[in-house]
């Protein structure tokens, strides 16, 4: 095709073209003659799903749980204070934040043998999206 002077038209969202644009725009020379650039496959318009409702429901359930058990409440407050003090967590802002915010809620699990342990709840929205993508490829059930 090039011999006839006809160039193939690529879409504006061509991954190779996008990678070259990011490479040209963000590459800088740093010390010792090395170069630094952004991720070439990064998208500028990332929109994360709204994750406000699920952590809010879990928060209400945890509040009910710790209202019934004062020792669990004490341990939960200590754990949250420790996470904030170490910089692993931060208090949620009062106003709504940008689209690139993920909200995760630490959950108190009570195990009778080993006492109370705390863990960060798994982000299930990604798991649900993965299952939906897998289910799209399956034939319809009749």
Tab-separated table of C-alpha atoms in Angstrom:
chain	number	residue	atom	x	y	z
A	1	UNK	CA	0.000	0.000	0.000
A	2	UNK	CA	2.863	2.404	0.653
A	3	UNK	CA	4.071	2.077	-2.954
A	4	UNK	CA	0.824	3.653	-4.161
A	5	UNK	CA	1.150	6.434	-1.549
A	6	UNK	CA	-1.922	5.314	0.367
A	7	UNK	CA	-1.509	5.284	4.119
A	8	UNK	CA	-3.748	3.235	6.319
A	9	UNK	CA	-5.847	5.377	8.581
A	10	UNK	CA	-5.494	4.468	12.227
A	11	UNK	CA	-8.089	5.314	14.845
A	12	UNK	CA	-7.323	8.144	17.258
A	13	UNK	CA	-7.392	5.656	20.110
A	14	UNK	CA	-4.719	3.425	18.600
A	15	UNK	CA	-2.717	2.009	21.535
A	16	UNK	CA	0.620	2.442	19.769
A	17	UNK	CA	-0.078	6.076	18.944
A	18	UNK	CA	-1.231	6.730	22.490
A	19	UNK	CA	1.945	5.128	23.849
A	20	UNK	CA	4.102	7.327	21.587
A	21	UNK	CA	2.203	10.461	22.666
A	22	UNK	CA	2.724	9.608	26.347
A	23	UNK	CA	6.377	8.803	25.676
A	24	UNK	CA	7.012	12.120	23.918
A	25	UNK	CA	5.044	14.181	26.441
A	26	UNK	CA	6.397	12.746	29.704
A	27	UNK	CA	9.947	11.539	29.077
A	28	UNK	CA	12.558	13.485	31.049
A	29	UNK	CA	16.271	13.008	31.575
A	30	UNK	CA	17.306	12.398	35.174
A	31	UNK	CA	20.668	12.023	36.891
A	32	UNK	CA	23.388	9.754	35.486
A	33	UNK	CA	21.979	10.065	31.966
A	34	UNK	CA	18.903	7.924	32.639
A	35	UNK	CA	15.416	8.659	31.388
A	36	UNK	CA	12.088	8.575	33.193
A	37	UNK	CA	8.606	8.359	31.641
A	38	UNK	CA	5.014	7.649	32.650
A	39	UNK	CA	3.307	4.330	32.087
A	40	UNK	CA	2.734	3.988	28.359
A	41	UNK	CA	-0.563	2.113	28.686
A	42	UNK	CA	-2.061	4.578	31.150
A	43	UNK	CA	-5.441	6.075	30.310
A	44	UNK	CA	-6.128	9.725	31.092
A	45	UNK	CA	-9.875	9.439	31.558
A	46	UNK	CA	-10.140	6.701	34.199
A	47	UNK	CA	-13.517	6.560	35.950
A	48	UNK	CA	-13.761	4.255	38.924
A	49	UNK	CA	-17.152	2.905	39.990
A	50	UNK	CA	-18.846	4.616	42.921
A	51	UNK	CA	-17.954	2.689	46.069
A	52	UNK	CA	-19.714	4.843	48.626
A	53	UNK	CA	-22.874	2.814	49.324
A	54	UNK	CA	-21.307	-0.563	50.211
A	55	UNK	CA	-18.794	0.747	52.779
A	56	UNK	CA	-21.560	2.889	54.276
A	57	UNK	CA	-23.766	-0.192	54.770
A	58	UNK	CA	-20.841	-2.103	56.294
A	59	UNK	CA	-20.136	0.858	58.578
A	60	UNK	CA	-23.698	0.774	59.910
A	61	UNK	CA	-23.402	-2.979	60.533
A	62	UNK	CA	-20.060	-2.555	62.318
A	63	UNK	CA	-21.521	0.223	64.462
A	64	UNK	CA	-24.349	-2.100	65.526
A	65	UNK	CA	-21.818	-4.833	66.292
A	66	UNK	CA	-19.496	-2.664	68.385
A	67	UNK	CA	-22.419	-1.099	70.260
A	68	UNK	CA	-23.216	-4.589	71.582
A	69	UNK	CA	-19.616	-5.425	72.569
A	70	UNK	CA	-17.608	-2.732	74.456
A	71	UNK	CA	-14.293	-4.658	74.264
A	72	UNK	CA	-14.630	-4.970	70.495
A	73	UNK	CA	-15.332	-1.230	70.319
A	74	UNK	CA	-12.182	-0.449	72.298
A	75	UNK	CA	-10.012	-2.692	70.090
A	76	UNK	CA	-11.589	-1.320	66.920
A	77	UNK	CA	-10.913	2.290	67.920
A	78	UNK	CA	-7.318	1.412	68.872
A	79	UNK	CA	-6.780	-0.317	65.519
A	80	UNK	CA	-8.195	2.610	63.527
A	81	UNK	CA	-6.054	5.097	65.486
A	82	UNK	CA	-2.966	2.949	64.843
A	83	UNK	CA	-3.684	2.764	61.089
A	84	UNK	CA	-4.084	6.544	60.884
A	85	UNK	CA	-0.963	7.169	63.011
A	86	UNK	CA	1.163	4.880	60.806
A	87	UNK	CA	-0.123	6.529	57.639
A	88	UNK	CA	-1.851	3.399	56.305
A	89	UNK	CA	-5.268	5.089	56.426
A	90	UNK	CA	-6.734	8.547	56.608
A	91	UNK	CA	-10.076	9.805	57.871
A	92	UNK	CA	-12.683	10.167	55.155
A	93	UNK	CA	-13.312	13.768	54.086
A	94	UNK	CA	-16.676	15.318	54.907
A	95	UNK	CA	-17.358	16.464	51.338
A	96	UNK	CA	-17.516	14.309	48.241
A	97	UNK	CA	-14.188	13.676	46.494
A	98	UNK	CA	-13.069	13.228	42.882
A	99	UNK	CA	-13.908	10.243	40.699
A	100	UNK	CA	-10.587	8.518	41.442
A	101	UNK	CA	-11.431	7.582	45.031
A	102	UNK	CA	-11.690	4.057	46.411
A	103	UNK	CA	-13.301	3.647	49.785
A	104	UNK	CA	-12.419	0.606	51.850
A	105	UNK	CA	-13.605	-0.114	55.349
A	106	UNK	CA	-11.672	-2.091	57.933
A	107	UNK	CA	-13.817	-4.877	59.289
A	108	UNK	CA	-13.661	-6.380	62.784
A	109	UNK	CA	-13.872	-10.154	62.773
A	110	UNK	CA	-14.496	-11.956	66.008
A	111	UNK	CA	-12.962	-15.404	66.362
A	112	UNK	CA	-13.617	-17.185	69.623
A	113	UNK	CA	-10.315	-19.116	69.607
A	114	UNK	CA	-7.889	-16.366	68.654
A	115	UNK	CA	-9.597	-13.223	69.943
A	116	UNK	CA	-10.519	-10.312	67.719
A	117	UNK	CA	-8.671	-9.665	64.496
A	118	UNK	CA	-9.059	-6.820	62.045
A	119	UNK	CA	-8.645	-6.907	58.319
A	120	UNK	CA	-9.334	-4.669	55.370
A	121	UNK	CA	-12.404	-5.795	53.479
A	122	UNK	CA	-11.687	-7.132	49.989
A	123	UNK	CA	-12.813	-4.804	47.221
A	124	UNK	CA	-15.614	-6.901	45.749
A	125	UNK	CA	-16.596	-4.527	42.948
A	126	UNK	CA	-13.572	-5.647	40.890
A	127	UNK	CA	-14.416	-9.288	41.563
A	128	UNK	CA	-18.001	-8.715	40.405
A	129	UNK	CA	-16.787	-6.979	37.231
A	130	UNK	CA	-14.453	-9.903	36.509
A	131	UNK	CA	-17.313	-12.393	36.916
A	132	UNK	CA	-19.543	-10.355	34.601
A	133	UNK	CA	-16.822	-10.291	31.938
A	134	UNK	CA	-16.427	-14.058	32.223
A	135	UNK	CA	-20.195	-14.587	32.080
A	136	UNK	CA	-20.518	-12.496	28.898
A	137	UNK	CA	-18.644	-15.168	26.974
A	138	UNK	CA	-20.966	-17.981	28.103
A	139	UNK	CA	-23.968	-19.078	26.006
A	140	UNK	CA	-27.435	-18.092	27.270
A	141	UNK	CA	-29.092	-20.578	29.597
A	142	UNK	CA	-32.403	-21.787	28.152
